mmCIF file of N, CA and C in Angstrom:
data_model
loop_
_atom_site.group_PDB
_atom_site.id
_atom_site.type_symbol
_atom_site.label_atom_id
_atom_site.label_comp_id
_atom_site.label_asym_id
_atom_site.label_seq_id
_atom_site.Cartn_x
_atom_site.Cartn_y
_atom_site.Cartn_z
ATOM 1 N N MET A 1 -43.270 -1.854 115.620
ATOM 2 C CA MET A 1 -42.408 -1.841 114.457
ATOM 3 C C MET A 1 -42.836 -0.745 113.473
ATOM 4 N N ARG A 2 -44.117 -0.537 113.325
ATOM 5 C CA ARG A 2 -44.605 0.480 112.398
ATOM 6 C C ARG A 2 -44.202 1.878 112.844
ATOM 7 N N ARG A 3 -44.072 2.106 114.120
ATOM 8 C CA ARG A 3 -43.687 3.425 114.618
ATOM 9 C C ARG A 3 -42.202 3.693 114.408
ATOM 10 N N ILE A 4 -41.404 2.685 114.389
ATOM 11 C CA ILE A 4 -39.957 2.853 114.236
ATOM 12 C C ILE A 4 -39.609 3.302 112.817
ATOM 13 N N VAL A 5 -40.243 2.743 111.814
ATOM 14 C CA VAL A 5 -39.922 3.077 110.425
ATOM 15 C C VAL A 5 -40.209 4.551 110.134
ATOM 16 N N PRO A 6 -41.430 5.069 110.436
ATOM 17 C CA PRO A 6 -41.660 6.489 110.169
ATOM 18 C C PRO A 6 -40.716 7.388 110.971
ATOM 19 N N ALA A 7 -40.430 7.022 112.208
ATOM 20 C CA ALA A 7 -39.518 7.829 113.021
ATOM 21 C C ALA A 7 -38.122 7.814 112.416
ATOM 22 N N SER A 8 -37.685 6.684 111.903
ATOM 23 C CA SER A 8 -36.366 6.590 111.280
ATOM 24 C C SER A 8 -36.301 7.435 110.014
ATOM 25 N N LEU A 9 -37.366 7.394 109.235
ATOM 26 C CA LEU A 9 -37.402 8.204 108.022
ATOM 27 C C LEU A 9 -37.382 9.683 108.356
ATOM 28 N N ALA A 10 -38.114 10.080 109.377
ATOM 29 C CA ALA A 10 -38.137 11.479 109.787
ATOM 30 C C ALA A 10 -36.763 11.915 110.289
ATOM 31 N N THR A 11 -36.102 11.046 111.030
ATOM 32 C CA THR A 11 -34.765 11.352 111.534
ATOM 33 C C THR A 11 -33.780 11.497 110.374
ATOM 34 N N ALA A 12 -33.867 10.597 109.405
ATOM 35 C CA ALA A 12 -32.977 10.659 108.249
ATOM 36 C C ALA A 12 -33.224 11.944 107.445
ATOM 37 N N ALA A 13 -34.481 12.299 107.258
ATOM 38 C CA ALA A 13 -34.815 13.509 106.510
ATOM 39 C C ALA A 13 -34.280 14.740 107.227
ATOM 40 N N LEU A 14 -34.423 14.767 108.540
ATOM 41 C CA LEU A 14 -33.920 15.879 109.325
ATOM 42 C C LEU A 14 -32.401 15.969 109.220
ATOM 43 N N ALA A 15 -31.733 14.834 109.314
ATOM 44 C CA ALA A 15 -30.271 14.811 109.234
ATOM 45 C C ALA A 15 -29.788 15.309 107.877
ATOM 46 N N PHE A 16 -30.437 14.874 106.814
ATOM 47 C CA PHE A 16 -30.035 15.329 105.481
ATOM 48 C C PHE A 16 -30.281 16.820 105.331
ATOM 49 N N GLY A 17 -31.377 17.305 105.863
ATOM 50 C CA GLY A 17 -31.679 18.734 105.806
ATOM 51 C C GLY A 17 -30.664 19.552 106.571
ATOM 52 N N LEU A 18 -30.299 19.106 107.753
ATOM 53 C CA LEU A 18 -29.326 19.827 108.562
ATOM 54 C C LEU A 18 -27.943 19.810 107.941
ATOM 55 N N LEU A 19 -27.615 18.745 107.232
ATOM 56 C CA LEU A 19 -26.311 18.654 106.584
ATOM 57 C C LEU A 19 -26.277 19.403 105.256
ATOM 58 N N GLY A 20 -27.444 19.829 104.789
ATOM 59 C CA GLY A 20 -27.495 20.552 103.530
ATOM 60 C C GLY A 20 -27.456 19.637 102.326
ATOM 61 N N ILE A 21 -27.635 18.363 102.519
ATOM 62 C CA ILE A 21 -27.611 17.415 101.418
ATOM 63 C C ILE A 21 -28.972 17.416 100.751
ATOM 64 N N GLY A 22 -28.963 17.621 99.447
ATOM 65 C CA GLY A 22 -30.216 17.578 98.697
ATOM 66 C C GLY A 22 -31.099 18.784 98.916
ATOM 67 N N THR A 23 -30.563 19.887 99.397
ATOM 68 C CA THR A 23 -31.392 21.061 99.649
ATOM 69 C C THR A 23 -31.343 22.074 98.519
ATOM 70 N N GLY A 24 -30.729 21.747 97.389
ATOM 71 C CA GLY A 24 -30.693 22.666 96.259
ATOM 72 C C GLY A 24 -29.271 23.004 95.892
ATOM 73 N N THR A 25 -29.148 23.795 94.842
ATOM 74 C CA THR A 25 -27.823 24.151 94.351
ATOM 75 C C THR A 25 -27.359 25.462 94.948
ATOM 76 N N ALA A 26 -26.090 25.735 94.784
ATOM 77 C CA ALA A 26 -25.537 27.011 95.225
ATOM 78 C C ALA A 26 -26.175 28.148 94.436
ATOM 79 N N GLN A 27 -26.518 27.898 93.165
ATOM 80 C CA GLN A 27 -27.153 28.929 92.354
ATOM 81 C C GLN A 27 -28.469 29.380 92.971
ATOM 82 N N ALA A 28 -29.224 28.446 93.550
ATOM 83 C CA ALA A 28 -30.515 28.788 94.117
ATOM 84 C C ALA A 28 -30.369 29.781 95.258
ATOM 85 N N ALA A 29 -29.255 29.771 95.960
ATOM 86 C CA ALA A 29 -29.026 30.658 97.090
ATOM 87 C C ALA A 29 -28.340 31.956 96.682
ATOM 88 N N THR A 30 -27.906 32.084 95.441
ATOM 89 C CA THR A 30 -27.193 33.268 94.984
ATOM 90 C C THR A 30 -28.190 34.348 94.589
ATOM 91 N N ALA A 31 -27.925 35.579 95.033
ATOM 92 C CA ALA A 31 -28.821 36.704 94.770
ATOM 93 C C ALA A 31 -28.782 37.117 93.304
ATOM 94 N N SER A 32 -29.807 37.815 92.894
ATOM 95 C CA SER A 32 -29.877 38.354 91.542
ATOM 96 C C SER A 32 -29.066 39.652 91.468
ATOM 97 N N CYS A 33 -28.367 39.844 90.348
ATOM 98 C CA CYS A 33 -27.640 41.092 90.113
ATOM 99 C C CYS A 33 -28.667 42.174 89.787
ATOM 100 N N THR A 34 -28.531 43.349 90.388
ATOM 101 C CA THR A 34 -29.484 44.428 90.140
ATOM 102 C C THR A 34 -28.826 45.732 89.727
ATOM 103 N N THR A 35 -27.542 45.888 90.030
ATOM 104 C CA THR A 35 -26.839 47.136 89.752
ATOM 105 C C THR A 35 -25.433 46.806 89.253
ATOM 106 N N SER A 36 -24.520 47.731 89.359
ATOM 107 C CA SER A 36 -23.143 47.463 88.934
ATOM 108 C C SER A 36 -22.178 48.095 89.919
ATOM 109 N N THR A 37 -20.949 47.640 89.853
ATOM 110 C CA THR A 37 -19.896 48.187 90.697
ATOM 111 C C THR A 37 -18.570 48.130 89.963
ATOM 112 N N LEU A 38 -17.666 49.003 90.351
ATOM 113 C CA LEU A 38 -16.306 48.983 89.836
ATOM 114 C C LEU A 38 -15.511 48.078 90.761
ATOM 115 N N ASP A 39 -15.039 46.966 90.234
ATOM 116 C CA ASP A 39 -14.298 46.003 91.043
ATOM 117 C C ASP A 39 -13.119 45.498 90.224
ATOM 118 N N MET A 40 -11.954 45.523 90.807
ATOM 119 C CA MET A 40 -10.732 45.058 90.151
ATOM 120 C C MET A 40 -10.502 45.783 88.821
ATOM 121 N N GLY A 41 -10.922 47.050 88.764
ATOM 122 C CA GLY A 41 -10.676 47.871 87.592
ATOM 123 C C GLY A 41 -11.683 47.757 86.469
ATOM 124 N N VAL A 42 -12.699 46.914 86.630
ATOM 125 C CA VAL A 42 -13.726 46.762 85.594
ATOM 126 C C VAL A 42 -15.118 46.968 86.190
ATOM 127 N N ILE A 43 -16.062 47.304 85.325
ATOM 128 C CA ILE A 43 -17.447 47.508 85.752
ATOM 129 C C ILE A 43 -18.188 46.191 85.563
ATOM 130 N N VAL A 44 -18.684 45.630 86.670
ATOM 131 C CA VAL A 44 -19.324 44.322 86.646
ATOM 132 C C VAL A 44 -20.716 44.378 87.288
ATOM 133 N N PRO A 45 -21.602 43.461 86.895
ATOM 134 C CA PRO A 45 -22.896 43.368 87.566
ATOM 135 C C PRO A 45 -22.705 43.037 89.046
ATOM 136 N N SER A 46 -23.608 43.571 89.879
ATOM 137 C CA SER A 46 -23.539 43.308 91.313
ATOM 138 C C SER A 46 -24.927 43.386 91.934
ATOM 139 N N THR A 47 -24.978 43.024 93.205
ATOM 140 C CA THR A 47 -26.219 43.163 93.970
ATOM 141 C C THR A 47 -26.303 44.589 94.498
ATOM 142 N N SER A 48 -27.408 44.926 95.129
ATOM 143 C CA SER A 48 -27.556 46.267 95.706
ATOM 144 C C SER A 48 -26.560 46.509 96.836
ATOM 145 N N SER A 49 -26.022 45.438 97.418
ATOM 146 C CA SER A 49 -24.992 45.584 98.450
ATOM 147 C C SER A 49 -23.590 45.462 97.840
ATOM 148 N N TYR A 50 -23.504 45.503 96.512
ATOM 149 C CA TYR A 50 -22.268 45.507 95.732
ATOM 150 C C TYR A 50 -21.480 44.205 95.785
ATOM 151 N N SER A 51 -22.170 43.110 96.034
ATOM 152 C CA SER A 51 -21.540 41.795 95.911
ATOM 153 C C SER A 51 -21.567 41.420 94.433
ATOM 154 N N THR A 52 -20.434 40.944 93.929
ATOM 155 C CA THR A 52 -20.377 40.525 92.528
ATOM 156 C C THR A 52 -20.712 39.041 92.368
ATOM 157 N N ASP A 53 -21.021 38.366 93.469
ATOM 158 C CA ASP A 53 -21.463 36.968 93.428
ATOM 159 C C ASP A 53 -22.977 36.961 93.270
ATOM 160 N N CYS A 54 -23.410 37.108 92.021
ATOM 161 C CA CYS A 54 -24.841 37.196 91.750
ATOM 162 C C CYS A 54 -25.153 36.581 90.395
ATOM 163 N N LEU A 55 -26.427 36.421 90.121
ATOM 164 C CA LEU A 55 -26.888 35.757 88.901
ATOM 165 C C LEU A 55 -27.745 36.675 88.041
ATOM 166 N N LEU A 56 -27.691 36.432 86.732
ATOM 167 C CA LEU A 56 -28.592 37.064 85.772
ATOM 168 C C LEU A 56 -29.047 36.000 84.795
ATOM 169 N N GLY A 57 -30.314 36.043 84.443
ATOM 170 C CA GLY A 57 -30.847 35.116 83.464
ATOM 171 C C GLY A 57 -32.010 35.741 82.734
ATOM 172 N N GLN A 58 -32.524 35.001 81.786
ATOM 173 C CA GLN A 58 -33.627 35.495 80.971
ATOM 174 C C GLN A 58 -34.771 35.935 81.870
ATOM 175 N N GLY A 59 -35.300 37.125 81.596
ATOM 176 C CA GLY A 59 -36.390 37.688 82.386
ATOM 177 C C GLY A 59 -35.933 38.806 83.313
ATOM 178 N N ASN A 60 -34.643 38.845 83.650
ATOM 179 C CA ASN A 60 -34.141 39.924 84.501
ATOM 180 C C ASN A 60 -34.164 41.247 83.741
ATOM 181 N N GLN A 61 -34.429 42.332 84.463
ATOM 182 C CA GLN A 61 -34.391 43.685 83.908
ATOM 183 C C GLN A 61 -33.737 44.579 84.950
ATOM 184 N N SER A 62 -32.573 45.142 84.613
ATOM 185 C CA SER A 62 -31.869 45.974 85.589
ATOM 186 C C SER A 62 -30.667 46.650 84.958
ATOM 187 N N GLU A 63 -30.055 47.525 85.744
ATOM 188 C CA GLU A 63 -28.786 48.142 85.348
ATOM 189 C C GLU A 63 -27.723 47.066 85.148
ATOM 190 N N ALA A 64 -27.759 46.023 85.973
ATOM 191 C CA ALA A 64 -26.781 44.933 85.858
ATOM 192 C C ALA A 64 -26.856 44.275 84.487
ATOM 193 N N VAL A 65 -28.055 44.116 83.957
ATOM 194 C CA VAL A 65 -28.220 43.530 82.625
ATOM 195 C C VAL A 65 -27.579 44.455 81.580
ATOM 196 N N LYS A 66 -27.761 45.777 81.729
ATOM 197 C CA LYS A 66 -27.133 46.732 80.800
ATOM 198 C C LYS A 66 -25.617 46.584 80.813
ATOM 199 N N VAL A 67 -25.044 46.410 81.992
ATOM 200 C CA VAL A 67 -23.591 46.252 82.107
ATOM 201 C C VAL A 67 -23.138 44.971 81.407
ATOM 202 N N LEU A 68 -23.879 43.882 81.629
ATOM 203 C CA LEU A 68 -23.567 42.625 80.952
ATOM 204 C C LEU A 68 -23.692 42.790 79.444
ATOM 205 N N GLN A 69 -24.779 43.389 78.990
ATOM 206 C CA GLN A 69 -24.981 43.593 77.557
ATOM 207 C C GLN A 69 -23.879 44.458 76.955
ATOM 208 N N GLY A 70 -23.448 45.486 77.690
ATOM 209 C CA GLY A 70 -22.356 46.330 77.211
ATOM 210 C C GLY A 70 -21.071 45.540 77.029
ATOM 211 N N ALA A 71 -20.766 44.677 77.994
ATOM 212 C CA ALA A 71 -19.563 43.850 77.889
ATOM 213 C C ALA A 71 -19.677 42.865 76.729
ATOM 214 N N LEU A 72 -20.838 42.256 76.563
ATOM 215 C CA LEU A 72 -21.032 41.312 75.460
ATOM 216 C C LEU A 72 -20.854 42.007 74.115
ATOM 217 N N SER A 73 -21.347 43.231 74.025
ATOM 218 C CA SER A 73 -21.264 43.994 72.776
ATOM 219 C C SER A 73 -19.861 44.544 72.529
ATOM 220 N N VAL A 74 -19.316 45.280 73.492
ATOM 221 C CA VAL A 74 -18.032 45.959 73.308
ATOM 222 C C VAL A 74 -16.857 44.987 73.342
ATOM 223 N N CYS A 75 -16.865 44.075 74.289
ATOM 224 C CA CYS A 75 -15.701 43.198 74.475
ATOM 225 C C CYS A 75 -15.728 41.952 73.604
ATOM 226 N N TYR A 76 -16.918 41.557 73.148
ATOM 227 C CA TYR A 76 -17.024 40.314 72.377
ATOM 228 C C TYR A 76 -17.688 40.491 71.020
ATOM 229 N N GLY A 77 -18.076 41.717 70.666
ATOM 230 C CA GLY A 77 -18.645 41.976 69.348
ATOM 231 C C GLY A 77 -20.033 41.398 69.122
ATOM 232 N N GLN A 78 -20.740 41.083 70.192
ATOM 233 C CA GLN A 78 -22.101 40.564 70.046
ATOM 234 C C GLN A 78 -23.036 41.716 69.669
ATOM 235 N N ASN A 79 -23.868 41.512 68.675
ATOM 236 C CA ASN A 79 -24.757 42.545 68.165
ATOM 237 C C ASN A 79 -26.073 42.525 68.937
ATOM 238 N N ILE A 80 -26.054 43.127 70.128
ATOM 239 C CA ILE A 80 -27.269 43.193 70.949
ATOM 240 C C ILE A 80 -27.430 44.608 71.485
ATOM 241 N N ALA A 81 -28.655 44.968 71.807
ATOM 242 C CA ALA A 81 -28.943 46.269 72.404
ATOM 243 C C ALA A 81 -28.605 46.238 73.889
ATOM 244 N N SER A 82 -28.185 47.386 74.398
ATOM 245 C CA SER A 82 -27.968 47.523 75.842
ATOM 246 C C SER A 82 -29.196 48.209 76.428
ATOM 247 N N ASP A 83 -30.290 47.442 76.510
ATOM 248 C CA ASP A 83 -31.564 47.996 76.952
ATOM 249 C C ASP A 83 -31.939 47.594 78.380
ATOM 250 N N GLY A 84 -31.101 46.763 79.021
ATOM 251 C CA GLY A 84 -31.382 46.359 80.393
ATOM 252 C C GLY A 84 -32.371 45.229 80.527
ATOM 253 N N VAL A 85 -32.786 44.639 79.416
ATOM 254 C CA VAL A 85 -33.741 43.535 79.431
ATOM 255 C C VAL A 85 -33.026 42.264 78.970
ATOM 256 N N PHE A 86 -32.973 41.270 79.832
ATOM 257 C CA PHE A 86 -32.315 40.001 79.507
ATOM 258 C C PHE A 86 -33.333 39.123 78.774
ATOM 259 N N GLY A 87 -33.367 39.283 77.465
ATOM 260 C CA GLY A 87 -34.280 38.525 76.632
ATOM 261 C C GLY A 87 -33.546 37.462 75.841
ATOM 262 N N PRO A 88 -34.206 36.890 74.833
ATOM 263 C CA PRO A 88 -33.600 35.825 74.026
ATOM 264 C C PRO A 88 -32.310 36.237 73.327
ATOM 265 N N ALA A 89 -32.203 37.486 72.853
ATOM 266 C CA ALA A 89 -30.983 37.927 72.168
ATOM 267 C C ALA A 89 -29.803 37.980 73.141
ATOM 268 N N THR A 90 -30.051 38.457 74.351
ATOM 269 C CA THR A 90 -28.986 38.510 75.363
ATOM 270 C C THR A 90 -28.571 37.104 75.752
ATOM 271 N N LYS A 91 -29.546 36.225 75.926
ATOM 272 C CA LYS A 91 -29.221 34.841 76.274
ATOM 273 C C LYS A 91 -28.382 34.192 75.180
ATOM 274 N N SER A 92 -28.778 34.381 73.934
ATOM 275 C CA SER A 92 -28.046 33.809 72.810
ATOM 276 C C SER A 92 -26.614 34.352 72.749
ATOM 277 N N ALA A 93 -26.459 35.654 72.962
ATOM 278 C CA ALA A 93 -25.129 36.274 72.959
ATOM 279 C C ALA A 93 -24.289 35.732 74.106
ATOM 280 N N LEU A 94 -24.900 35.574 75.270
ATOM 281 C CA LEU A 94 -24.171 35.058 76.427
ATOM 282 C C LEU A 94 -23.734 33.614 76.193
ATOM 283 N N VAL A 95 -24.598 32.800 75.624
ATOM 284 C CA VAL A 95 -24.238 31.410 75.320
ATOM 285 C C VAL A 95 -23.031 31.377 74.377
ATOM 286 N N ALA A 96 -23.043 32.224 73.352
ATOM 287 C CA ALA A 96 -21.918 32.267 72.400
ATOM 288 C C ALA A 96 -20.620 32.647 73.113
ATOM 289 N N VAL A 97 -20.692 33.628 74.003
ATOM 290 C CA VAL A 97 -19.492 34.054 74.736
ATOM 291 C C VAL A 97 -19.061 32.977 75.725
ATOM 292 N N GLN A 98 -20.011 32.348 76.398
ATOM 293 C CA GLN A 98 -19.661 31.270 77.329
ATOM 294 C C GLN A 98 -18.919 30.151 76.597
ATOM 295 N N ARG A 99 -19.360 29.817 75.408
ATOM 296 C CA ARG A 99 -18.637 28.799 74.612
ATOM 297 C C ARG A 99 -17.229 29.281 74.286
ATOM 298 N N GLN A 100 -17.115 30.541 73.909
ATOM 299 C CA GLN A 100 -15.828 31.125 73.534
ATOM 300 C C GLN A 100 -14.847 31.126 74.706
ATOM 301 N N ILE A 101 -15.339 31.401 75.912
ATOM 302 C CA ILE A 101 -14.433 31.501 77.067
ATOM 303 C C ILE A 101 -14.284 30.172 77.812
ATOM 304 N N GLY A 102 -14.994 29.140 77.352
ATOM 305 C CA GLY A 102 -14.803 27.800 77.891
ATOM 306 C C GLY A 102 -15.498 27.496 79.206
ATOM 307 N N VAL A 103 -16.663 28.122 79.420
ATOM 308 C CA VAL A 103 -17.453 27.784 80.608
ATOM 309 C C VAL A 103 -18.767 27.154 80.161
ATOM 310 N N SER A 104 -19.508 26.624 81.103
ATOM 311 C CA SER A 104 -20.791 25.998 80.796
ATOM 312 C C SER A 104 -21.681 26.993 80.048
ATOM 313 N N ALA A 105 -22.104 26.616 78.852
ATOM 314 C CA ALA A 105 -22.904 27.501 77.998
ATOM 315 C C ALA A 105 -24.388 27.317 78.281
ATOM 316 N N ASP A 106 -24.805 27.808 79.453
ATOM 317 C CA ASP A 106 -26.194 27.635 79.875
ATOM 318 C C ASP A 106 -27.031 28.904 79.733
ATOM 319 N N GLY A 107 -26.406 30.014 79.323
ATOM 320 C CA GLY A 107 -27.149 31.253 79.150
ATOM 321 C C GLY A 107 -27.479 31.952 80.449
ATOM 322 N N VAL A 108 -26.852 31.533 81.541
ATOM 323 C CA VAL A 108 -27.039 32.169 82.839
ATOM 324 C C VAL A 108 -25.706 32.787 83.254
ATOM 325 N N TYR A 109 -25.745 34.069 83.608
ATOM 326 C CA TYR A 109 -24.553 34.761 84.081
ATOM 327 C C TYR A 109 -24.433 34.544 85.587
ATOM 328 N N GLY A 110 -23.278 34.075 86.012
ATOM 329 C CA GLY A 110 -23.002 33.886 87.428
ATOM 330 C C GLY A 110 -21.518 34.023 87.688
ATOM 331 N N PRO A 111 -21.084 33.706 88.904
ATOM 332 C CA PRO A 111 -19.675 33.881 89.276
ATOM 333 C C PRO A 111 -18.672 33.170 88.364
ATOM 334 N N ASN A 112 -18.981 31.978 87.884
ATOM 335 C CA ASN A 112 -18.032 31.276 87.020
ATOM 336 C C ASN A 112 -17.867 32.001 85.684
ATOM 337 N N THR A 113 -18.955 32.428 85.102
ATOM 338 C CA THR A 113 -18.885 33.195 83.858
ATOM 339 C C THR A 113 -18.147 34.501 84.115
ATOM 340 N N ARG A 114 -18.493 35.190 85.205
ATOM 341 C CA ARG A 114 -17.835 36.452 85.553
ATOM 342 C C ARG A 114 -16.315 36.290 85.629
ATOM 343 N N ASN A 115 -15.865 35.214 86.248
ATOM 344 C CA ASN A 115 -14.429 35.015 86.451
ATOM 345 C C ASN A 115 -13.649 34.769 85.164
ATOM 346 N N HIS A 116 -14.338 34.477 84.075
ATOM 347 C CA HIS A 116 -13.663 34.197 82.807
ATOM 348 C C HIS A 116 -13.941 35.242 81.727
ATOM 349 N N MET A 117 -14.879 36.131 81.988
ATOM 350 C CA MET A 117 -15.313 37.117 81.003
ATOM 351 C C MET A 117 -14.504 38.390 81.045
ATOM 352 N N LYS A 118 -14.477 39.085 79.915
ATOM 353 C CA LYS A 118 -13.930 40.441 79.855
ATOM 354 C C LYS A 118 -15.064 41.422 80.132
ATOM 355 N N PHE A 119 -14.709 42.517 80.806
ATOM 356 C CA PHE A 119 -15.658 43.589 81.082
ATOM 357 C C PHE A 119 -15.030 44.910 80.687
ATOM 358 N N ILE A 120 -15.844 45.937 80.582
ATOM 359 C CA ILE A 120 -15.362 47.264 80.235
ATOM 360 C C ILE A 120 -14.615 47.844 81.437
ATOM 361 N N LYS A 121 -13.436 48.370 81.152
ATOM 362 C CA LYS A 121 -12.609 48.948 82.220
ATOM 363 C C LYS A 121 -13.230 50.226 82.763
ATOM 364 N N GLY A 122 -12.938 50.490 84.025
ATOM 365 C CA GLY A 122 -13.440 51.696 84.675
ATOM 366 C C GLY A 122 -12.719 52.951 84.235
ATOM 367 N N SER A 123 -11.469 52.819 83.849
ATOM 368 C CA SER A 123 -10.713 53.960 83.307
ATOM 369 C C SER A 123 -9.817 53.441 82.188
ATOM 370 N N ILE A 124 -9.688 54.258 81.157
ATOM 371 C CA ILE A 124 -8.949 53.833 79.973
ATOM 372 C C ILE A 124 -7.943 54.914 79.595
ATOM 373 N N SER A 125 -6.704 54.522 79.397
ATOM 374 C CA SER A 125 -5.656 55.444 78.945
ATOM 375 C C SER A 125 -5.567 55.383 77.426
ATOM 376 N N ALA A 126 -4.979 56.396 76.837
ATOM 377 C CA ALA A 126 -4.807 56.430 75.377
ATOM 378 C C ALA A 126 -4.045 55.188 74.925
ATOM 379 N N GLY A 127 -4.560 54.529 73.918
ATOM 380 C CA GLY A 127 -3.918 53.340 73.374
ATOM 381 C C GLY A 127 -4.143 52.084 74.202
ATOM 382 N N ASP A 128 -4.894 52.204 75.287
ATOM 383 C CA ASP A 128 -5.170 51.079 76.179
ATOM 384 C C ASP A 128 -6.397 50.302 75.692
ATOM 385 N N SER A 129 -6.440 49.030 75.997
ATOM 386 C CA SER A 129 -7.599 48.215 75.652
ATOM 387 C C SER A 129 -8.795 48.638 76.507
ATOM 388 N N VAL A 130 -9.975 48.589 75.916
ATOM 389 C CA VAL A 130 -11.205 48.985 76.606
ATOM 390 C C VAL A 130 -11.675 47.892 77.564
ATOM 391 N N CYS A 131 -11.343 46.630 77.285
ATOM 392 C CA CYS A 131 -11.856 45.498 78.034
ATOM 393 C C CYS A 131 -10.730 44.734 78.736
ATOM 394 N N ARG A 132 -11.099 44.119 79.845
ATOM 395 C CA ARG A 132 -10.136 43.315 80.598
ATOM 396 C C ARG A 132 -10.899 42.213 81.332
ATOM 397 N N VAL A 133 -10.244 41.066 81.474
ATOM 398 C CA VAL A 133 -10.833 39.956 82.235
ATOM 399 C C VAL A 133 -10.930 40.365 83.697
ATOM 400 N N TYR A 134 -12.018 40.006 84.311
ATOM 401 C CA TYR A 134 -12.260 40.295 85.728
ATOM 402 C C TYR A 134 -11.164 39.685 86.563
#
C-alpha cells in the first residue's frame, strides 16, 4: 500500500506537468523586448527576431525601453527621459497610461498593453497625428 501512494502522486505530478497545468504563466514564457520594429505603421518594442509579443519591466535596459519611453512621453504626455533604462519613473508612467487605456496597471509592458497603447508612427504626413494605436 505504501508503494501505491507515492507512485500515484508521481503519476499525478507527471500528468499535470505534461498538461501544462500549474507550470507557470504565459508571461513567464514570453521573451524580453530588446529592440524595436515597424509593425502596422507604428514603431513598437520587439525581440531580436522582431516578435512584438514580448515583455518589459523594471530593470530592463534596451532600445525597446527607449521606444516605450518615447511613446509614453510623446503620445501620453508623460514627463520621463528616453534613456533606455526601465526604472521607477518609467514604471510609474506606464502604470498611469495603463490605467488611462483600461488595462491591468501592473507596470509591466506586454502584449495586452501593446494592443491598447498608442505608439509613434513610422511615417507622418503634414497635419497628421504623430501617434496611433497599435
